[in-house]
Amino acid sequence: MDSTEDNTATYKILRSAEVETLEAIADRIFPKTDTPGAVEIDAVHYIDVALAGDYAPLLPLYRQGLRSIDRHARKKFAASFAELSDRQKDQVLAEFEAGSVPIFRKASEFFEMVRYHVLEGIFCEPQYGGNRDMIGWRLVGFPGQQFGYDDAYINRRVDLEPVAVDYNKAQEK
């Protein structure tokens, strides 16, 4: 069973094929190297949660854009986007970013929106479905929602473990 099949049960709004394409896009925007990438940090899960909530008006654009990326990949390389090599995926995404895809006039807008949302998913407050285990924050040295800093941290790099907001505790007060 691949990771898409394992994860689709946890998705609220995205369909299996959409998850597969979006994960392939997210992996090219913020790939796994010696550190976790967007897929491992759950950026796609964040996007799904957002599309089921505050970003619901963007769902039609997401669906249309994901279908268009797959169609363009099939037309250009005779394979779905997720099946392409990294170089081929980058070519397709570069054409979307440039807005030079005749089958989808909102290609550039779609690409920028997805890129932005992938980055949101990497660096968001974990309660929103992304930034699993605060990995995104750890990558950039962000300490999260600390209650204050000792004088030793003023004008210095903070080396504290990240802390996420616990809204359940905040609501109890």
PDB file of C-alpha atoms in Angstrom, residues 88-171:
ATOM      1  CA  GLN A  88       9.328  16.501 -15.907  1.00  0.00           C
ATOM      2  CA  LYS A  89       7.287  17.612 -12.886  1.00  0.00           C
ATOM      3  CA  ASP A  90       9.418  20.743 -12.649  1.00  0.00           C
ATOM      4  CA  GLN A  91       8.777  21.472 -16.343  1.00  0.00           C
ATOM      5  CA  VAL A  92       5.016  21.171 -15.882  1.00  0.00           C
ATOM      6  CA  LEU A  93       5.072  23.326 -12.743  1.00  0.00           C
ATOM      7  CA  ALA A  94       7.269  25.955 -14.429  1.00  0.00           C
ATOM      8  CA  GLU A  95       4.696  26.230 -17.215  1.00  0.00           C
ATOM      9  CA  PHE A  96       1.911  26.622 -14.656  1.00  0.00           C
ATOM     10  CA  GLU A  97       3.913  29.210 -12.743  1.00  0.00           C
ATOM     11  CA  ALA A  98       4.496  31.169 -15.963  1.00  0.00           C
ATOM     12  CA  GLY A  99       0.830  30.888 -16.908  1.00  0.00           C
ATOM     13  CA  SER A 100       1.744  29.357 -20.264  1.00  0.00           C
ATOM     14  CA  VAL A 101      -0.704  26.450 -20.149  1.00  0.00           C
ATOM     15  CA  PRO A 102      -3.351  26.928 -22.854  1.00  0.00           C
ATOM     16  CA  ILE A 103      -5.824  24.473 -21.278  1.00  0.00           C
ATOM     17  CA  PHE A 104      -6.023  26.442 -18.002  1.00  0.00           C
ATOM     18  CA  ARG A 105      -6.011  30.219 -18.022  1.00  0.00           C
ATOM     19  CA  LYS A 106      -5.722  30.407 -14.207  1.00  0.00           C
ATOM     20  CA  ALA A 107      -2.573  28.252 -14.184  1.00  0.00           C
ATOM     21  CA  SER A 108      -0.337  30.937 -12.681  1.00  0.00           C
ATOM     22  CA  GLU A 109      -2.894  31.902 -10.041  1.00  0.00           C
ATOM     23  CA  PHE A 110      -3.383  28.240  -9.147  1.00  0.00           C
ATOM     24  CA  PHE A 111       0.346  27.565  -8.865  1.00  0.00           C
ATOM     25  CA  GLU A 112       0.947  30.589  -6.601  1.00  0.00           C
ATOM     26  CA  MET A 113      -2.009  29.663  -4.401  1.00  0.00           C
ATOM     27  CA  VAL A 114      -0.793  26.071  -3.979  1.00  0.00           C
ATOM     28  CA  ARG A 115       2.796  27.189  -3.341  1.00  0.00           C
ATOM     29  CA  TYR A 116       1.594  29.608  -0.692  1.00  0.00           C
ATOM     30  CA  HIS A 117      -0.634  27.004   0.956  1.00  0.00           C
ATOM     31  CA  VAL A 118       2.127  24.388   0.971  1.00  0.00           C
ATOM     32  CA  LEU A 119       4.371  26.842   2.812  1.00  0.00           C
ATOM     33  CA  GLU A 120       1.531  27.686   5.208  1.00  0.00           C
ATOM     34  CA  GLY A 121       1.166  23.963   5.895  1.00  0.00           C
ATOM     35  CA  ILE A 122       4.853  23.598   6.644  1.00  0.00           C
ATOM     36  CA  PHE A 123       5.104  26.530   9.046  1.00  0.00           C
ATOM     37  CA  CYS A 124       1.575  26.851  10.521  1.00  0.00           C
ATOM     38  CA  GLU A 125       0.454  26.332  14.074  1.00  0.00           C
ATOM     39  CA  PRO A 126       0.163  22.501  14.257  1.00  0.00           C
ATOM     40  CA  GLN A 127      -3.484  22.630  15.357  1.00  0.00           C
ATOM     41  CA  TYR A 128      -4.392  23.567  11.762  1.00  0.00           C
ATOM     42  CA  GLY A 129      -3.334  20.177  10.390  1.00  0.00           C
ATOM     43  CA  GLY A 130       0.190  20.815   9.133  1.00  0.00           C
ATOM     44  CA  ASN A 131       3.632  21.323  10.673  1.00  0.00           C
ATOM     45  CA  ARG A 132       3.547  17.789  12.095  1.00  0.00           C
ATOM     46  CA  ASP A 133       5.560  17.530  15.301  1.00  0.00           C
ATOM     47  CA  MET A 134       6.570  21.173  14.737  1.00  0.00           C
ATOM     48  CA  ILE A 135       9.091  19.996  12.142  1.00  0.00           C
ATOM     49  CA  GLY A 136       8.700  23.172  10.063  1.00  0.00           C
ATOM     50  CA  TRP A 137       9.480  25.317  13.079  1.00  0.00           C
ATOM     51  CA  ARG A 138      12.482  23.177  13.977  1.00  0.00           C
ATOM     52  CA  LEU A 139      13.854  23.572  10.435  1.00  0.00           C
ATOM     53  CA  VAL A 140      14.024  27.352  10.824  1.00  0.00           C
ATOM     54  CA  GLY A 141      14.699  27.516  14.569  1.00  0.00           C
ATOM     55  CA  PHE A 142      11.332  29.079  15.466  1.00  0.00           C
ATOM     56  CA  PRO A 143      10.531  28.401  19.124  1.00  0.00           C
ATOM     57  CA  GLY A 144       6.763  28.592  18.761  1.00  0.00           C
ATOM     58  CA  GLN A 145       4.459  30.146  21.308  1.00  0.00           C
ATOM     59  CA  GLN A 146       6.787  30.681  24.266  1.00  0.00           C
ATOM     60  CA  PHE A 147       5.460  32.472  27.315  1.00  0.00           C
ATOM     61  CA  GLY A 148       8.491  34.719  27.448  1.00  0.00           C
ATOM     62  CA  TYR A 149      12.240  34.647  27.142  1.00  0.00           C
ATOM     63  CA  ASP A 150      15.002  34.888  29.666  1.00  0.00           C
ATOM     64  CA  ASP A 151      17.417  37.790  29.245  1.00  0.00           C
ATOM     65  CA  ALA A 152      19.910  35.275  27.860  1.00  0.00           C
ATOM     66  CA  TYR A 153      17.774  35.071  24.662  1.00  0.00           C
ATOM     67  CA  ILE A 154      17.438  38.776  23.943  1.00  0.00           C
ATOM     68  CA  ASN A 155      19.110  39.541  20.602  1.00  0.00           C
ATOM     69  CA  ARG A 156      20.332  35.951  20.339  1.00  0.00           C
ATOM     70  CA  ARG A 157      19.243  32.841  18.501  1.00  0.00           C
ATOM     71  CA  VAL A 158      16.653  30.994  20.562  1.00  0.00           C
ATOM     72  CA  ASP A 159      17.566  27.356  21.158  1.00  0.00           C
ATOM     73  CA  LEU A 160      14.405  26.355  23.002  1.00  0.00           C
ATOM     74  CA  GLU A 161      12.233  23.420  21.957  1.00  0.00           C
ATOM     75  CA  PRO A 162       9.208  24.709  19.989  1.00  0.00           C
ATOM     76  CA  VAL A 163       5.912  24.933  21.852  1.00  0.00           C
ATOM     77  CA  ALA A 164       2.524  24.903  20.120  1.00  0.00           C
ATOM     78  CA  VAL A 165      -0.533  26.653  21.491  1.00  0.00           C
ATOM     79  CA  ASP A 166      -2.773  24.340  23.474  1.00  0.00           C
ATOM     80  CA  TYR A 167      -6.161  25.923  22.846  1.00  0.00           C
ATOM     81  CA  ASN A 168      -7.926  23.388  25.050  1.00  0.00           C
ATOM     82  CA  LYS A 169      -6.022  24.644  28.097  1.00  0.00           C
ATOM     83  CA  ALA A 170      -6.543  28.273  27.071  1.00  0.00           C
ATOM     84  CA  GLN A 171     -10.336  27.757  26.848  1.00  0.00           C
TER      85      GLN A 171
END
